[in-house]
Short mmCIF file of C-alpha atoms and ligand atoms in Angstrom, two decimals:
data_model
loop_
_atom_site.label_atom_id
_atom_site.label_comp_id
_atom_site.label_asym_id
_atom_site.label_seq_id
_atom_site.Cartn_x
_atom_site.Cartn_y
_atom_site.Cartn_z
CA UNK A 1 66.22 -97.14 -13.81
CA UNK A 2 68.88 -98.36 -16.29
CA UNK A 3 71.11 -101.28 -15.32
CA UNK A 4 74.59 -100.38 -14.15
CA UNK A 5 77.47 -101.96 -16.07
CA UNK A 6 80.94 -101.89 -14.54
CA UNK A 7 83.84 -100.85 -16.74
CA UNK A 8 87.00 -102.84 -16.01
CA UNK A 9 89.81 -101.14 -17.86
CA UNK A 10 92.72 -103.34 -18.93
CA UNK A 11 94.64 -100.81 -21.06
CA UNK A 12 97.57 -101.03 -18.65
CA UNK A 13 97.60 -104.85 -18.59
CA UNK A 14 96.18 -106.63 -21.68
CA UNK A 15 96.73 -103.46 -23.72
CA UNK A 16 100.22 -102.84 -22.46
CA UNK A 17 101.38 -106.41 -23.09
CA UNK A 18 100.83 -106.15 -26.87
CA UNK A 19 103.48 -105.14 -29.45
CA UNK A 20 104.37 -101.45 -29.50
CA UNK A 21 102.39 -100.72 -26.35
CA UNK A 22 104.80 -101.19 -23.46
CA UNK A 23 104.85 -98.34 -20.94
CA UNK A 24 107.27 -97.30 -18.23
CA UNK A 25 106.06 -96.90 -14.66
CA UNK A 26 105.75 -93.07 -14.94
CA UNK A 27 103.88 -93.50 -18.22
CA UNK A 28 101.51 -95.98 -16.61
CA UNK A 29 100.94 -93.57 -13.73
CA UNK A 30 100.14 -90.73 -16.14
CA UNK A 31 97.75 -92.95 -18.06
CA UNK A 32 96.20 -94.23 -14.81
CA UNK A 33 95.43 -90.64 -13.79
CA UNK A 34 93.54 -90.19 -17.04
CA UNK A 35 91.65 -93.45 -16.56
CA UNK A 36 90.66 -92.33 -13.08
CA UNK A 37 89.40 -88.98 -14.45
CA UNK A 38 87.54 -90.94 -17.10
CA UNK A 39 85.73 -92.80 -14.31
CA UNK A 40 86.63 -96.45 -14.93
CA UNK A 41 85.33 -98.69 -12.14
CA UNK A 42 88.22 -101.12 -11.94
CA UNK A 43 91.70 -100.36 -13.17
CA UNK A 44 93.87 -103.38 -14.00
CA UNK A 45 97.37 -102.00 -13.58
CA UNK A 46 99.51 -105.00 -14.51
CA UNK A 47 100.66 -108.59 -14.12
CA UNK A 48 103.12 -108.35 -11.20
CA UNK A 49 104.94 -111.67 -11.76
CA UNK A 50 105.68 -110.71 -15.39
CA UNK A 51 108.33 -108.05 -14.70
CA UNK A 52 109.69 -105.65 -12.12
CA UNK A 53 108.06 -102.80 -14.03
CA UNK A 54 104.66 -104.44 -13.85
CA UNK A 55 105.08 -105.06 -10.14
CA UNK A 56 106.11 -101.45 -9.52
CA UNK A 57 103.29 -100.10 -11.65
CA UNK A 58 100.64 -102.01 -9.70
CA UNK A 59 102.19 -100.84 -6.43
CA UNK A 60 102.49 -97.21 -7.57
CA UNK A 61 99.00 -97.00 -9.12
CA UNK A 62 97.33 -98.55 -6.06
CA UNK A 63 99.14 -96.14 -3.70
CA UNK A 64 98.50 -93.03 -5.74
CA UNK A 65 94.83 -93.74 -6.49
CA UNK A 66 93.92 -95.29 -3.19
CA UNK A 67 90.19 -94.68 -3.62
CA UNK A 68 90.08 -96.70 -6.86
CA UNK A 69 89.61 -100.46 -7.22
CA UNK A 70 92.98 -101.57 -8.60
CA UNK A 71 93.39 -105.08 -10.00
CA UNK A 72 96.50 -107.20 -10.44
CA UNK A 73 96.60 -110.30 -12.63
CA UNK A 74 97.92 -113.67 -11.46
CA UNK A 75 97.83 -117.15 -12.93
CA UNK A 76 96.30 -119.71 -10.59
CA UNK A 77 99.54 -120.61 -8.84
CA UNK A 78 101.28 -119.60 -5.63
CA UNK A 79 104.23 -117.53 -6.99
CA UNK A 80 101.94 -115.46 -9.22
CA UNK A 81 99.49 -114.87 -6.40
CA UNK A 82 102.26 -113.97 -3.95
CA UNK A 83 103.56 -111.37 -6.42
CA UNK A 84 100.09 -109.91 -6.99
CA UNK A 85 99.38 -109.78 -3.26
CA UNK A 86 102.73 -108.10 -2.55
CA UNK A 87 102.17 -105.54 -5.31
CA UNK A 88 98.74 -104.70 -3.88
CA UNK A 89 99.92 -104.64 -0.26
CA UNK A 90 99.28 -100.89 0.12
CA UNK A 91 96.05 -100.82 -1.86
CA UNK A 92 92.88 -99.74 -0.08
CA UNK A 93 90.63 -101.47 -2.63
CA UNK A 94 92.68 -104.36 -4.06
CA UNK A 95 91.30 -106.86 -6.53
CA UNK A 96 93.11 -110.09 -7.32
CA UNK A 97 92.31 -111.30 -10.82
CA UNK A 98 93.35 -114.93 -11.10
CA UNK A 99 92.97 -117.09 -14.20
CA UNK A 100 93.55 -120.49 -15.69
CA UNK A 101 92.66 -121.90 -19.10
CA UNK A 102 89.65 -124.20 -19.20
CA UNK A 103 89.27 -125.28 -22.85
CA UNK A 104 90.12 -128.79 -23.96
CA UNK A 105 92.68 -127.44 -26.43
CA UNK A 106 94.54 -125.46 -23.72
CA UNK A 107 94.35 -128.31 -21.19
CA UNK A 108 95.71 -130.84 -23.66
CA UNK A 109 98.46 -128.86 -25.39
CA UNK A 110 99.41 -126.01 -23.05
CA UNK A 111 98.74 -127.09 -19.48
CA UNK A 112 98.79 -130.87 -19.95
CA UNK A 113 96.37 -131.19 -17.05
CA UNK A 114 93.02 -132.84 -16.48
CA UNK A 115 89.79 -130.90 -15.93
CA UNK A 116 89.80 -131.98 -12.27
CA UNK A 117 93.38 -130.72 -11.76
CA UNK A 118 92.53 -127.36 -13.31
CA UNK A 119 89.38 -127.08 -11.21
CA UNK A 120 91.34 -127.87 -8.02
CA UNK A 121 94.01 -125.29 -8.89
CA UNK A 122 91.39 -122.65 -9.65
CA UNK A 123 89.67 -123.24 -6.31
CA UNK A 124 92.98 -123.20 -4.42
CA UNK A 125 93.96 -119.93 -6.13
CA UNK A 126 90.68 -118.26 -5.25
CA UNK A 127 90.98 -119.43 -1.64
CA UNK A 128 94.51 -118.06 -1.39
CA UNK A 129 93.45 -114.73 -2.91
CA UNK A 130 90.45 -114.55 -0.57
CA UNK A 131 92.80 -114.73 2.41
CA UNK A 132 94.14 -111.38 1.22
CA UNK A 133 91.05 -109.60 -0.14
CA UNK A 134 87.31 -110.13 -0.49
CA UNK A 135 87.49 -108.80 -4.02
CA UNK A 136 88.54 -111.80 -6.11
CA UNK A 137 87.88 -112.26 -9.80
CA UNK A 138 88.32 -115.57 -11.56
CA UNK A 139 88.79 -115.83 -15.34
CA UNK A 140 88.28 -119.05 -17.28
CA UNK A 141 90.73 -118.40 -20.11
CA UNK A 142 89.39 -119.48 -23.52
CA UNK A 143 85.91 -119.82 -22.02
CA UNK A 144 84.23 -119.65 -25.43
CA UNK A 145 85.98 -122.85 -26.57
CA UNK A 146 85.36 -124.63 -23.25
CA UNK A 147 82.84 -127.42 -22.74
CA UNK A 148 79.87 -125.49 -21.24
CA UNK A 149 79.14 -128.25 -18.68
CA UNK A 150 82.68 -127.95 -17.36
CA UNK A 151 82.49 -124.15 -17.46
CA UNK A 152 79.40 -124.35 -15.25
CA UNK A 153 81.14 -126.73 -12.87
CA UNK A 154 84.31 -124.64 -12.47
CA UNK A 155 82.36 -121.38 -12.20
CA UNK A 156 80.21 -122.77 -9.39
CA UNK A 157 83.30 -124.10 -7.63
CA UNK A 158 85.24 -120.80 -7.72
CA UNK A 159 82.20 -118.88 -6.49
CA UNK A 160 81.81 -121.35 -3.62
CA UNK A 161 85.51 -120.70 -2.87
CA UNK A 162 84.85 -116.96 -2.67
CA UNK A 163 85.17 -115.40 -6.15
CA UNK A 164 82.82 -112.45 -6.54
CA UNK A 165 83.32 -111.94 -10.25
CA UNK A 166 83.47 -114.68 -12.88
CA UNK A 167 84.96 -113.58 -16.17
CA UNK A 168 84.31 -115.64 -19.31
CA UNK A 169 86.76 -114.38 -21.91
CA UNK A 170 86.58 -114.85 -25.63
CA UNK A 171 90.36 -115.11 -25.48
CA UNK A 172 90.92 -115.79 -29.17
CA UNK A 173 88.10 -113.65 -30.57
CA UNK A 174 86.32 -116.70 -31.97
CA UNK A 175 82.76 -116.28 -30.79
CA UNK A 176 79.86 -114.58 -32.58
CA UNK A 177 77.32 -112.41 -30.75
CA UNK A 178 74.35 -114.79 -30.62
CA UNK A 179 76.49 -117.68 -29.46
CA UNK A 180 78.32 -115.60 -26.86
CA UNK A 181 75.03 -114.14 -25.62
CA UNK A 182 73.65 -117.68 -25.17
CA UNK A 183 76.73 -118.77 -23.21
CA UNK A 184 76.56 -115.73 -20.95
CA UNK A 185 72.80 -116.15 -20.39
CA UNK A 186 73.41 -119.75 -19.34
CA UNK A 187 76.16 -118.74 -16.87
CA UNK A 188 74.06 -115.89 -15.48
CA UNK A 189 71.26 -118.42 -14.84
CA UNK A 190 73.70 -120.79 -13.16
CA UNK A 191 75.33 -118.20 -10.91
CA UNK A 192 72.29 -116.05 -10.15
CA UNK A 193 73.15 -113.33 -7.63
CA UNK A 194 76.17 -115.18 -6.28
CA UNK A 195 78.65 -113.40 -8.60
CA UNK A 196 78.92 -110.75 -11.27
CA UNK A 197 79.41 -112.25 -14.71
CA UNK A 198 82.09 -110.41 -16.64
CA UNK A 199 83.14 -110.44 -20.29
CA UNK A 200 86.50 -109.92 -21.95
CA UNK A 201 86.48 -110.06 -25.75
CA UNK A 202 89.30 -110.02 -28.26
CA UNK A 203 88.84 -108.57 -31.71
CA UNK A 204 90.36 -111.20 -34.02
CA UNK A 205 87.22 -111.23 -36.19
CA UNK A 206 86.25 -107.62 -35.48
CA UNK A 207 83.45 -108.65 -33.10
CA UNK A 208 84.83 -107.71 -29.68
CA UNK A 209 82.39 -104.83 -29.14
CA UNK A 210 79.41 -106.67 -30.66
CA UNK A 211 80.14 -109.71 -28.49
CA UNK A 212 80.48 -107.56 -25.35
CA UNK A 213 77.14 -105.91 -26.07
CA UNK A 214 75.44 -109.28 -26.68
CA UNK A 215 76.83 -110.44 -23.34
CA UNK A 216 75.47 -107.42 -21.49
CA UNK A 217 72.05 -108.00 -23.04
CA UNK A 218 72.30 -111.55 -21.72
CA UNK A 219 73.02 -110.37 -18.17
CA UNK A 220 76.78 -109.73 -17.89
CA UNK A 221 77.44 -106.67 -15.73
CA UNK A 222 81.17 -106.11 -16.09
CA UNK A 223 82.96 -105.42 -19.37
CA UNK A 224 86.72 -105.64 -19.70
CA UNK A 225 87.95 -103.27 -22.39
CA UNK A 226 90.73 -100.87 -23.37
CA UNK A 227 91.23 -97.36 -24.71
CA UNK A 228 91.58 -97.39 -28.52
CA UNK A 229 90.89 -101.15 -28.35
CA UNK A 230 94.56 -102.00 -27.81
CA UNK A 231 95.43 -105.50 -26.60
CA UNK A 232 96.79 -108.89 -27.61
CA UNK A 233 96.83 -109.47 -31.41
CA UNK A 234 93.84 -107.58 -32.90
CA UNK A 235 93.14 -106.02 -29.52
CA UNK A 236 90.37 -105.94 -26.93
CA UNK A 237 86.90 -104.43 -27.05
CA UNK A 238 87.19 -100.67 -27.36
CA UNK A 239 86.04 -98.85 -24.23
CA UNK A 240 84.98 -95.70 -26.09
CA UNK A 241 82.81 -97.62 -28.55
CA UNK A 242 80.99 -99.55 -25.83
CA UNK A 243 80.34 -96.50 -23.69
CA UNK A 244 79.11 -94.38 -26.60
CA UNK A 245 76.85 -97.21 -27.78
CA UNK A 246 75.12 -97.17 -24.39
CA UNK A 247 74.85 -93.40 -24.49
CA UNK A 248 73.81 -92.94 -28.11
CA UNK A 249 71.47 -95.94 -28.38
CA UNK A 250 70.08 -95.81 -24.87
CA UNK A 251 66.68 -96.60 -26.40
CA UNK A 252 67.92 -100.07 -27.35
CA UNK A 253 70.68 -100.49 -24.77
CA UNK A 254 69.44 -99.06 -21.46
CA UNK A 255 72.66 -99.48 -19.52
CA UNK A 256 74.60 -96.97 -17.42
CA UNK A 257 78.31 -96.61 -16.84
CA UNK A 258 79.97 -93.88 -14.86
CA UNK A 259 82.38 -92.96 -17.63
CA UNK A 260 82.80 -89.21 -18.15
CA UNK A 261 82.47 -89.39 -21.93
CA UNK A 262 83.90 -85.88 -22.43
CA UNK A 263 87.26 -87.39 -21.40
CA UNK A 264 87.29 -90.09 -24.09
CA UNK A 265 89.13 -88.19 -26.78
CA UNK A 266 91.88 -86.92 -24.51
CA UNK A 267 92.34 -90.42 -23.05
CA UNK A 268 92.73 -91.76 -26.58
CA UNK A 269 95.18 -88.99 -27.48
CA UNK A 270 97.25 -89.48 -24.33
CA UNK A 271 97.52 -93.20 -25.01
CA UNK A 272 98.51 -92.53 -28.63
CA UNK A 273 101.28 -90.18 -27.45
CA UNK A 274 102.48 -92.74 -24.90
CA UNK A 275 102.67 -95.87 -27.07
CA UNK A 276 103.97 -96.21 -30.62
CA UNK A 277 100.69 -95.81 -32.52
CA UNK A 278 97.35 -94.05 -32.42
CA UNK A 279 93.92 -95.14 -33.58
CA UNK A 280 93.41 -95.42 -37.35
CA UNK A 281 91.86 -92.25 -38.85
CA UNK A 282 88.49 -93.90 -39.42
CA UNK A 283 88.34 -95.41 -35.89
CA UNK A 284 84.86 -94.94 -34.40
CA UNK A 285 84.53 -92.20 -31.76
CA UNK A 286 88.20 -91.13 -31.47
CA UNK A 287 89.68 -91.42 -34.99
CA UNK A 288 90.75 -88.24 -36.81
CA UNK A 289 87.92 -88.63 -39.29
CA UNK A 290 85.21 -89.68 -36.82
CA UNK A 291 83.68 -86.18 -36.94
CA UNK A 292 85.02 -85.01 -40.31
CA UNK A 293 82.83 -84.50 -43.36
CA UNK A 294 84.30 -84.17 -46.83
CA UNK A 295 81.63 -85.16 -49.37
CA UNK A 296 79.82 -82.08 -50.70
CA UNK A 297 76.35 -83.54 -50.13
CA UNK A 298 77.29 -84.40 -46.55
CA UNK A 299 78.81 -80.99 -45.88
CA UNK A 300 75.77 -79.23 -47.32
CA UNK A 301 73.39 -81.34 -45.20
CA UNK A 302 75.56 -80.95 -42.10
CA UNK A 303 75.70 -77.17 -42.49
CA UNK A 304 71.91 -77.00 -42.80
CA UNK A 305 71.30 -79.29 -39.85
CA UNK A 306 74.03 -81.15 -37.94
CA UNK A 307 71.92 -84.26 -37.27
CA UNK A 308 71.59 -85.04 -40.97
CA UNK A 309 75.02 -86.65 -40.85
CA UNK A 310 76.04 -86.74 -37.18
CA UNK A 311 74.62 -89.09 -34.54
CA UNK A 312 76.80 -87.78 -31.70
CA UNK A 313 77.96 -84.28 -30.86
CA UNK A 314 81.75 -84.10 -30.92
CA UNK A 315 81.93 -82.32 -27.57
CA UNK A 316 80.19 -85.28 -25.86
CA UNK A 317 83.35 -87.31 -26.43
CA UNK A 318 85.68 -84.36 -25.96
CA UNK A 319 86.49 -83.81 -29.64
CA UNK A 320 87.02 -80.05 -30.00
CA UNK A 321 84.80 -79.57 -33.08
CA UNK A 322 83.38 -81.17 -36.20
CA UNK A 323 85.80 -80.87 -39.07
CA UNK A 324 84.68 -79.96 -42.52
CA UNK A 325 87.54 -81.29 -44.60
CA UNK A 326 87.97 -79.38 -47.80
CA UNK A 327 88.89 -81.74 -50.60
CA UNK A 328 87.73 -82.66 -54.06
CA UNK A 329 84.34 -83.87 -52.79
CA UNK A 330 83.51 -80.62 -51.03
CA UNK A 331 80.86 -78.25 -52.29
CA UNK A 332 80.34 -74.48 -52.53
CA UNK A 333 78.57 -74.31 -49.17
CA UNK A 334 81.47 -75.70 -47.26
CA UNK A 335 83.95 -73.52 -49.14
CA UNK A 336 81.90 -70.40 -48.47
CA UNK A 337 81.63 -71.32 -44.79
CA UNK A 338 85.40 -71.86 -44.55
CA UNK A 339 86.04 -68.52 -46.27
CA UNK A 340 83.69 -66.82 -43.77
CA UNK A 341 85.43 -68.59 -40.86
CA UNK A 342 88.70 -67.21 -42.23
CA UNK A 343 87.24 -63.71 -42.25
CA UNK A 344 86.20 -63.28 -45.90
CA UNK A 345 82.79 -62.27 -47.17
CA UNK A 346 82.57 -63.29 -50.81
CA UNK A 347 80.13 -62.17 -53.46
CA UNK A 348 78.37 -64.79 -55.57
CA UNK A 349 80.82 -64.28 -58.47
CA UNK A 350 83.85 -64.35 -56.20
CA UNK A 351 82.69 -67.61 -54.69
CA UNK A 352 82.19 -69.08 -58.19
CA UNK A 353 85.69 -68.08 -59.22
CA UNK A 354 87.19 -69.37 -55.99
CA UNK A 355 85.32 -72.63 -56.35
CA UNK A 356 86.78 -73.20 -59.82
CA UNK A 357 90.33 -72.68 -58.59
CA UNK A 358 89.64 -74.75 -55.52
CA UNK A 359 88.33 -77.81 -57.41
CA UNK A 360 91.27 -77.62 -59.85
CA UNK A 361 93.70 -77.71 -56.90
CA UNK A 362 91.70 -80.35 -55.01
CA UNK A 363 91.87 -82.64 -58.04
CA UNK A 364 95.63 -82.58 -57.78
CA UNK A 365 96.14 -82.90 -54.03
CA UNK A 366 94.50 -84.32 -50.93
CA UNK A 367 92.95 -81.92 -48.42
CA UNK A 368 93.29 -78.18 -48.97
CA UNK A 369 94.82 -76.18 -46.12
CA UNK A 370 93.46 -72.88 -44.83
CA UNK A 371 96.58 -71.00 -46.02
CA UNK A 372 95.96 -72.22 -49.55
CA UNK A 373 92.38 -70.96 -49.46
CA UNK A 374 93.51 -67.58 -48.16
CA UNK A 375 96.15 -67.38 -50.93
CA UNK A 376 93.54 -68.16 -53.60
CA UNK A 377 91.16 -65.53 -52.25
CA UNK A 378 93.95 -62.97 -52.22
CA UNK A 379 94.86 -63.79 -55.82
CA UNK A 380 91.26 -63.39 -56.85
CA UNK A 381 90.18 -60.36 -54.95
CA UNK A 382 93.14 -58.69 -53.34
CA UNK A 383 93.69 -58.62 -49.61
CA UNK A 384 91.35 -55.62 -49.35
CA UNK A 385 88.34 -57.95 -49.62
CA UNK A 386 88.98 -59.47 -46.26
CA UNK A 387 85.76 -58.80 -44.44
CA UNK A 388 87.42 -58.34 -41.13
CA UNK A 389 89.62 -55.57 -42.51
O1 KIV B 401 92.18 -112.89 -23.02
C1 KIV B 401 92.18 -113.44 -21.89
O2 KIV B 401 91.66 -114.54 -21.69
C2 KIV B 401 92.84 -112.72 -20.81
C3 KIV B 401 92.65 -113.26 -19.43
C4 KIV B 401 93.89 -113.21 -18.64
C5 KIV B 401 91.52 -112.53 -18.75
O3 KIV B 401 93.42 -111.68 -21.02
ZN1 ZN B 402 92.83 -110.83 -23.00
#
């Protein structure tokens, strides 16, 4: 039996608060519907104290998707918690996610508070949240740059106060997998069964997914992540990459989520249409080129046997089909296959002649469109050659 890992989606909170990603309440509702279809376990819908829109979004999402665990973020202070509690007033499964920074650097320069003060405020916040709901998560912001002894102390204290989930974020994307795994293993040992240990990784050094995976191997059982990896600065761990790692490398990573992976591509597309940018073309899993093959050797191998160059089937993530991109690296096989797909059956000589024209054109421009291939075939053979005719 594989271990269950909970997916906490923060696309509508950490993702939404980053440049170019703000969403209106109707847009958040539309995206929330997709996240629900996708099967996320916990949906963080906003930071109610931050704006009226965030408050409304949390309220609207928790009413509309009453069967889903909906989280609202709050700093560890009374006004923030009051706003989060009010926004979740109609929720059937509310989660309060309260946080305070714990690292020396944040205490000294940002909060100007002692460790004891921060610990007392964290405990008070958890107690206040627990008066509203049993489902309370505490995050120790900048956990990876926090003194581990103090992190142990504050984690034990918030659990004693009623937190069920303890999140240890790599807020500034500073950690490396082995180090993060060691920290998580230590906290899992300290907390035992008293709370779920959660991870929340930023991608400043491109390690958010690797760090999240190291943490799960060390015993974390909740991952906070976003669609397309959006989030503060370089973003958060990408949900689609984590989920497909578990699915594709189940031999090495025997963990289960309840994500419906066939919905990943459409979730990515919907987000891209909603905010101001989409994933880069070479983005793993959901990028335009993630299932495209252009090099002739790759196309030839792929056409003989898909698994030569593909480790996942496109339909498992909801991508309509593998794309053979015809460009200057493409070979005869791929060109012949495209011609057949377009309804033409070419003789050996016709294919040779077409291939010459094709490579001459492909040298001059990027990516050859179907219409251009059809035009070249017509020039060469006359429309009468069309096999379908
Ligand atoms: O990155 C971070 O530390 C956060 C917390 C609020 C969980 O986003
Ligand atoms: Zn964050």
